[in-house]
Amino acid sequence: MEFKQIEAFVNVVKHKSFSKAADATFLTQPTISAHVSALEKELGCVLIERMGRESVPTKAGMEFYRYAVDMVNSREAAISAVGRGGEKAGAVIEIQASGIPGQYIVPNLMAGFSARHPGVRFYMEISDSREAAESVINHKGEIGFTGENRRNNRLIYQMIGREKSLLITPNLPDYDGITGEDGKVLLEKLSEERFLWREDGSATRELFEEKYRKETGKTLRAVATINDVESIKQCVAAGLGVSVVSAAALDEGDEAAGRLRALEIGDEFTREFYMIYRKSGVLSPAAAEFIKYVESEVC
């Protein structure tokens, strides 16, 4: 069993593709395929299945992957520790992020880190807070960014910021009476509205619905589920309904265009964002350095 075979297998799982794994390691796709085939032959089992355009690990492949990641990272850490590694050109930091931090917070962190470490590359997958945490636990990414702390004992959570949740509505007279004298949204008015939500697993949605139920004893009416914040904003502006989004997802142009209103709900509807990574296992040198950078910038 050779390290180049293990590295090829790890990269195929991380990138869900033989061709993307080849791009990430500056090798050809036939070379990656040959390495994985040789590894499967030695282990006596199939590690990777091709499912349409994606390549996914089998049950045996997922079990081997957990050990393979630590082997690769331990090797890189050992080389770096004795001063022979330096900054590995083309090192890839795998990030799993939920919608708001993935779209509006992490890009600035990646850009700042890249300015200091131009040889490092990033692979980021955006889902929701629940899936991002599960992906980090299952070694599909070394670092995650989520909108809630699920208090999972396999993960370390570090808060990187907090933002208010805002109600966005179409800029129409119909919504003039939705706020009180203090300019904040009257919760009792929301039961009459049609809501556009992110998918189940979205921290913004889960935290707001939970707090709303506690405050009013009521549930909210959904008109659509859309897994993209920008699309939700466009649908609200078009008059489909209202939604709750993080203040981080809004910029001056959203209201300046005259199509949206962003309204304060109350301080109790403030949410936090977290950087997460596994308690056990070995981080790659690049991922460990990125964590230090985030801590110095925002923690």
CSV table of C-alpha atoms in Angstrom, one decimal:
chain,number,residue,atom,x,y,z
A,1,MET,CA,0.0,0.0,0.0
A,2,GLU,CA,1.6,3.3,-1.1
A,3,PHE,CA,0.8,6.8,0.1
A,4,LYS,CA,0.1,8.0,-3.4
A,5,GLN,CA,-2.7,5.4,-3.6
A,6,ILE,CA,-4.2,6.5,-0.3
A,7,GLU,CA,-4.0,10.2,-1.3
A,8,ALA,CA,-5.7,9.5,-4.5
A,9,PHE,CA,-8.5,7.6,-2.7
A,10,VAL,CA,-8.9,10.4,-0.1
A,11,ASN,CA,-9.2,13.0,-2.8
A,12,VAL,CA,-11.8,11.1,-4.8
A,13,VAL,CA,-14.0,10.9,-1.7
A,14,LYS,CA,-13.4,14.5,-0.8
A,15,HIS,CA,-14.2,15.8,-4.3
A,16,LYS,CA,-16.8,13.2,-5.2
A,17,SER,CA,-15.1,12.8,-8.6
A,18,PHE,CA,-12.0,11.2,-10.2
A,19,SER,CA,-11.6,14.2,-12.5
A,20,LYS,CA,-11.8,16.8,-9.7
A,21,ALA,CA,-9.4,14.7,-7.6
A,22,ALA,CA,-7.0,14.8,-10.5
A,23,ASP,CA,-7.3,18.6,-10.8
A,24,ALA,CA,-6.7,19.0,-7.1
A,25,THR,CA,-3.5,17.0,-7.2
A,26,PHE,CA,-2.2,18.0,-10.6
A,27,LEU,CA,-2.4,14.4,-11.9
A,28,THR,CA,-4.3,12.8,-14.7
A,29,GLN,CA,-7.6,11.1,-14.2
A,30,PRO,CA,-6.2,7.7,-15.5
A,31,THR,CA,-3.5,8.0,-12.9
A,32,ILE,CA,-6.0,8.6,-10.1
A,33,SER,CA,-8.1,5.7,-11.3
A,34,ALA,CA,-5.1,3.4,-11.4
A,35,HIS,CA,-4.1,4.3,-7.9
A,36,VAL,CA,-7.5,3.6,-6.5
A,37,SER,CA,-7.8,0.3,-8.4
A,38,ALA,CA,-4.5,-0.8,-7.0
A,39,LEU,CA,-5.6,0.0,-3.5
A,40,GLU,CA,-8.9,-1.8,-4.0
A,41,LYS,CA,-7.1,-4.9,-5.3
A,42,GLU,CA,-4.7,-4.9,-2.3
A,43,LEU,CA,-7.6,-4.5,0.2
A,44,GLY,CA,-9.8,-7.0,-1.7
A,45,CYS,CA,-12.9,-4.8,-1.8
A,46,VAL,CA,-14.6,-2.0,-3.8
A,47,LEU,CA,-14.0,1.4,-2.2
A,48,ILE,CA,-15.6,3.7,-4.7
A,49,GLU,CA,-18.8,3.5,-6.7
A,50,ARG,CA,-19.7,5.7,-9.6
A,51,MET,CA,-23.2,7.1,-9.1
A,52,GLY,CA,-24.0,9.1,-12.2
A,53,ARG,CA,-21.7,12.0,-12.3
A,54,GLU,CA,-20.5,11.5,-8.7
A,55,SER,CA,-18.1,9.0,-7.2
A,56,VAL,CA,-19.1,8.0,-3.7
A,57,PRO,CA,-17.5,5.6,-1.1
A,58,THR,CA,-19.0,2.2,-0.4
A,59,LYS,CA,-19.6,1.2,3.2
A,60,ALA,CA,-16.1,-0.3,3.2
A,61,GLY,CA,-14.7,2.8,1.5
A,62,MET,CA,-16.2,5.1,4.1
A,63,GLU,CA,-14.8,3.0,6.9
A,64,PHE,CA,-11.3,3.0,5.3
A,65,TYR,CA,-11.6,6.7,4.5
A,66,ARG,CA,-11.7,7.7,8.3
A,67,TYR,CA,-8.3,6.0,8.7
A,68,ALA,CA,-6.9,7.2,5.4
A,69,VAL,CA,-7.5,10.9,6.1
A,70,ASP,CA,-5.6,10.6,9.4
A,71,MET,CA,-2.8,8.8,7.7
A,72,VAL,CA,-2.4,11.5,5.0
A,73,ASN,CA,-2.7,14.3,7.5
A,74,SER,CA,-0.3,12.7,9.9
A,75,ARG,CA,2.3,12.3,7.2
A,76,GLU,CA,1.9,16.0,6.1
A,77,ALA,CA,2.1,17.1,9.8
A,78,ALA,CA,5.2,15.1,10.4
A,79,ILE,CA,7.0,16.5,7.3
A,80,SER,CA,6.0,20.0,8.3
A,81,ALA,CA,7.2,19.5,11.9
A,82,VAL,CA,10.7,18.6,10.8
A,83,GLY,CA,10.9,21.6,8.4
A,84,ARG,CA,10.9,19.7,5.1
A,85,GLY,CA,7.3,20.4,4.2
A,86,GLY,CA,7.0,24.2,4.1
A,87,GLU,CA,3.8,25.3,2.5
A,88,LYS,CA,2.7,22.5,0.2
A,89,ALA,CA,1.8,23.9,-3.2
A,90,GLY,CA,-1.7,23.0,-4.1
A,91,ALA,CA,-2.7,21.9,-0.5
A,92,VAL,CA,-6.5,21.8,-0.3
A,93,ILE,CA,-8.5,23.0,2.7
A,94,GLU,CA,-11.9,21.3,2.6
A,95,ILE,CA,-14.7,23.4,4.1
A,96,GLN,CA,-18.3,22.5,4.8
A,97,ALA,CA,-20.6,25.5,5.4
A,98,SER,CA,-24.2,26.4,5.9
A,99,GLY,CA,-25.8,29.1,3.7
A,100,ILE,CA,-25.2,32.4,5.5
A,101,PRO,CA,-21.6,31.9,6.6
A,102,GLY,CA,-20.8,30.1,3.4
A,103,GLN,CA,-22.1,32.9,1.2
A,104,TYR,CA,-21.3,36.0,3.3
A,105,ILE,CA,-18.7,35.3,5.9
A,106,VAL,CA,-16.3,32.6,4.8
A,107,PRO,CA,-15.3,34.1,1.4
A,108,ASN,CA,-13.6,37.0,3.2
A,109,LEU,CA,-11.7,34.7,5.4
A,110,MET,CA,-10.6,32.6,2.5
A,111,ALA,CA,-9.4,35.7,0.6
A,112,GLY,CA,-7.5,37.0,3.6
A,113,PHE,CA,-5.8,33.6,4.2
A,114,SER,CA,-5.0,33.2,0.5
A,115,ALA,CA,-3.2,36.5,0.5
A,116,ARG,CA,-0.8,35.1,3.1
A,117,HIS,CA,-0.7,31.5,1.7
A,118,PRO,CA,-1.1,31.7,-2.1
A,119,GLY,CA,-0.1,28.1,-2.5
A,120,VAL,CA,-3.2,26.8,-0.7
A,121,ARG,CA,-6.4,26.0,-2.5
A,122,PHE,CA,-10.0,25.7,-1.1
A,123,TYR,CA,-12.8,23.3,-1.7
A,124,MET,CA,-16.1,24.5,-0.1
A,125,GLU,CA,-19.5,22.8,-0.1
A,126,ILE,CA,-22.6,24.7,1.0
A,127,SER,CA,-25.6,23.0,2.5
A,128,ASP,CA,-27.3,23.7,5.9
A,129,SER,CA,-26.1,23.8,9.5
A,130,ARG,CA,-27.2,20.2,10.2
A,131,GLU,CA,-25.6,18.7,7.1
A,132,ALA,CA,-22.4,20.8,7.4
A,133,ALA,CA,-21.9,19.4,10.9
A,134,GLU,CA,-22.6,15.9,9.9
A,135,SER,CA,-20.1,16.2,6.9
A,136,VAL,CA,-17.3,17.4,9.2
A,137,ILE,CA,-18.1,14.5,11.6
A,138,ASN,CA,-17.9,12.0,8.7
A,139,HIS,CA,-14.6,13.4,7.4
A,140,LYS,CA,-16.1,15.0,4.3
A,141,GLY,CA,-14.5,18.3,5.3
A,142,GLU,CA,-11.9,19.3,7.9
A,143,ILE,CA,-13.5,22.6,8.9
A,144,GLY,CA,-17.1,23.7,9.0
A,145,PHE,CA,-19.0,27.0,9.5
A,146,THR,CA,-22.5,26.8,10.8
A,147,GLY,CA,-25.3,29.0,12.2
A,148,GLU,CA,-25.9,27.1,15.4
A,149,ASN,CA,-24.1,25.1,18.2
A,150,ARG,CA,-25.6,21.6,18.2
A,151,ARG,CA,-23.4,20.7,21.2
A,152,ASN,CA,-22.1,17.6,19.5
A,153,ASN,CA,-19.4,16.0,21.7
A,154,ARG,CA,-17.4,15.0,18.6
A,155,LEU,CA,-16.9,18.6,17.5
A,156,ILE,CA,-15.2,21.7,18.8
A,157,TYR,CA,-17.4,24.9,18.3
A,158,GLN,CA,-15.8,28.3,18.3
A,159,MET,CA,-18.1,31.4,17.9
A,160,ILE,CA,-17.0,33.7,15.1
A,161,GLY,CA,-19.7,36.3,15.3
A,162,ARG,CA,-23.4,37.0,15.8
A,163,GLU,CA,-26.0,38.7,13.7
A,164,LYS,CA,-29.6,39.9,14.1
A,165,SER,CA,-32.3,38.1,12.2
A,166,LEU,CA,-34.5,40.4,10.1
A,167,LEU,CA,-37.9,40.1,8.6
A,168,ILE,CA,-37.9,40.9,4.9
A,169,THR,CA,-41.1,41.9,3.1
A,170,PRO,CA,-42.0,43.4,-0.2
A,171,ASN,CA,-41.9,47.2,-0.2
A,172,LEU,CA,-45.7,47.6,-0.4
A,173,PRO,CA,-48.3,49.5,1.7
A,174,ASP,CA,-49.8,46.2,2.7
A,175,TYR,CA,-47.0,45.8,5.2
A,176,ASP,CA,-47.2,49.2,6.8
A,177,GLY,CA,-49.0,47.9,9.9
A,178,ILE,CA,-46.6,44.9,10.6
A,179,THR,CA,-44.5,47.0,13.0
A,180,GLY,CA,-45.2,48.7,16.3
A,181,GLU,CA,-44.4,52.2,17.5
A,182,ASP,CA,-40.8,51.2,18.2
A,183,GLY,CA,-40.4,50.1,14.6
A,184,LYS,CA,-40.0,46.4,15.4
A,185,VAL,CA,-42.2,43.6,14.0
A,186,LEU,CA,-45.3,42.7,15.9
A,187,LEU,CA,-45.1,39.0,16.3
A,188,GLU,CA,-48.8,38.5,16.4
A,189,LYS,CA,-49.1,39.9,12.9
A,190,LEU,CA,-46.8,37.1,11.4
A,191,SER,CA,-49.4,34.3,11.7
A,192,GLU,CA,-51.2,36.0,8.8
A,193,GLU,CA,-48.2,36.0,6.5
A,194,ARG,CA,-47.0,33.6,3.9
A,195,PHE,CA,-43.4,32.6,4.6
A,196,LEU,CA,-40.6,31.6,2.3
A,197,TRP,CA,-38.1,29.3,4.1
A,198,ARG,CA,-34.7,27.7,3.6
A,199,GLU,CA,-34.7,23.9,3.8
A,200,ASP,CA,-35.1,21.8,7.0
A,201,GLY,CA,-31.8,22.0,8.7
A,202,SER,CA,-31.4,25.7,8.2
A,203,ALA,CA,-30.4,27.3,11.5
A,204,THR,CA,-32.1,30.6,10.6
A,205,ARG,CA,-35.4,28.8,10.1
A,206,GLU,CA,-35.1,26.4,13.1
A,207,LEU,CA,-34.1,29.1,15.6
A,208,PHE,CA,-36.8,31.5,14.5
A,209,GLU,CA,-39.6,29.0,14.3
A,210,GLU,CA,-38.7,27.7,17.8
A,211,LYS,CA,-38.6,31.1,19.4
A,212,TYR,CA,-41.8,32.2,17.6
A,213,ARG,CA,-43.7,29.2,19.0
A,214,LYS,CA,-42.4,29.9,22.5
A,215,GLU,CA,-43.5,33.6,22.2
A,216,THR,CA,-46.9,33.1,20.6
A,217,GLY,CA,-47.9,29.4,20.8
A,218,LYS,CA,-48.5,29.5,17.1
A,219,THR,CA,-46.9,28.1,14.0
A,220,LEU,CA,-46.1,30.0,10.8
A,221,ARG,CA,-47.6,29.3,7.3
A,222,ALA,CA,-45.1,28.3,4.6
A,223,VAL,CA,-45.7,29.1,0.9
A,224,ALA,CA,-42.3,27.9,-0.4
A,225,THR,CA,-39.0,26.2,0.5
A,226,ILE,CA,-36.0,27.5,-1.4
A,227,ASN,CA,-32.4,26.5,-0.5
A,228,ASP,CA,-30.8,29.7,-1.7
A,229,VAL,CA,-30.9,33.0,0.2
A,230,GLU,CA,-30.5,35.2,-2.8
A,231,SER,CA,-33.4,33.5,-4.5
A,232,ILE,CA,-35.6,33.9,-1.4
A,233,LYS,CA,-34.8,37.7,-1.5
A,234,GLN,CA,-35.9,37.9,-5.1
A,235,CYS,CA,-39.1,36.0,-4.5
A,236,VAL,CA,-40.0,38.3,-1.5
A,237,ALA,CA,-39.3,41.3,-3.6
A,238,ALA,CA,-41.6,39.9,-6.3
A,239,GLY,CA,-44.4,39.7,-3.7
A,240,LEU,CA,-44.6,35.9,-3.1
A,241,GLY,CA,-44.4,36.3,0.7
A,242,VAL,CA,-42.1,37.3,3.5
A,243,SER,CA,-39.0,35.6,5.1
A,244,VAL,CA,-36.5,35.8,7.9
A,245,VAL,CA,-32.9,36.2,7.0
A,246,SER,CA,-29.7,37.0,8.8
A,247,ALA,CA,-28.6,40.7,8.6
A,248,ALA,CA,-25.4,39.3,7.0
A,249,ALA,CA,-27.4,38.4,4.0
A,250,LEU,CA,-28.5,41.9,3.3
A,251,ASP,CA,-26.7,44.8,1.8
A,252,GLU,CA,-27.5,48.5,1.1
A,253,GLY,CA,-28.6,47.7,-2.4
A,254,ASP,CA,-31.4,45.4,-1.3
A,255,GLU,CA,-33.5,48.2,0.3
A,256,ALA,CA,-32.1,51.0,-1.9
A,257,ALA,CA,-33.6,49.3,-5.0
A,258,GLY,CA,-37.0,50.0,-3.4
A,259,ARG,CA,-38.2,46.4,-3.7
A,260,LEU,CA,-37.5,45.1,-0.2
A,261,ARG,CA,-38.1,46.2,3.4
A,262,ALA,CA,-35.8,44.8,6.2
A,263,LEU,CA,-37.4,45.1,9.6
A,264,GLU,CA,-36.1,44.4,13.1
A,265,ILE,CA,-37.8,41.7,15.0
A,266,GLY,CA,-36.1,42.0,18.4
A,267,ASP,CA,-32.9,41.4,20.2
A,268,GLU,CA,-34.0,37.9,21.3
A,269,PHE,CA,-33.9,36.9,17.6
A,270,THR,CA,-30.1,37.3,17.3
A,271,ARG,CA,-28.2,34.2,16.1
A,272,GLU,CA,-24.6,33.2,16.4
A,273,PHE,CA,-22.1,31.7,13.9
A,274,TYR,CA,-19.5,29.0,14.6
A,275,MET,CA,-16.4,27.5,13.2
A,276,ILE,CA,-16.3,23.7,13.9
A,277,TYR,CA,-13.8,20.9,13.5
A,278,ARG,CA,-13.4,17.4,14.9
A,279,LYS,CA,-12.1,16.9,18.5
A,280,SER,CA,-10.3,13.7,17.4
A,281,GLY,CA,-8.1,12.9,14.5
A,282,VAL,CA,-5.3,14.9,12.8
A,283,LEU,CA,-5.8,18.1,10.9
A,284,SER,CA,-3.8,18.8,7.8
A,285,PRO,CA,-1.1,21.5,8.3
A,286,ALA,CA,-3.0,23.8,6.0
A,287,ALA,CA,-6.3,23.3,7.8
A,288,ALA,CA,-4.6,23.9,11.2
A,289,GLU,CA,-3.1,27.1,9.9
A,290,PHE,CA,-6.5,28.3,8.6
A,291,ILE,CA,-8.1,27.7,12.0
A,292,LYS,CA,-5.4,29.8,13.6
A,293,TYR,CA,-6.0,32.5,11.1
A,294,VAL,CA,-9.8,32.6,11.7
A,295,GLU,CA,-9.2,32.7,15.5
A,296,SER,CA,-6.8,35.7,15.1
A,297,GLU,CA,-9.3,37.5,12.8
A,298,VAL,CA,-12.7,37.0,14.3
A,299,CYS,CA,-12.7,34.9,17.5
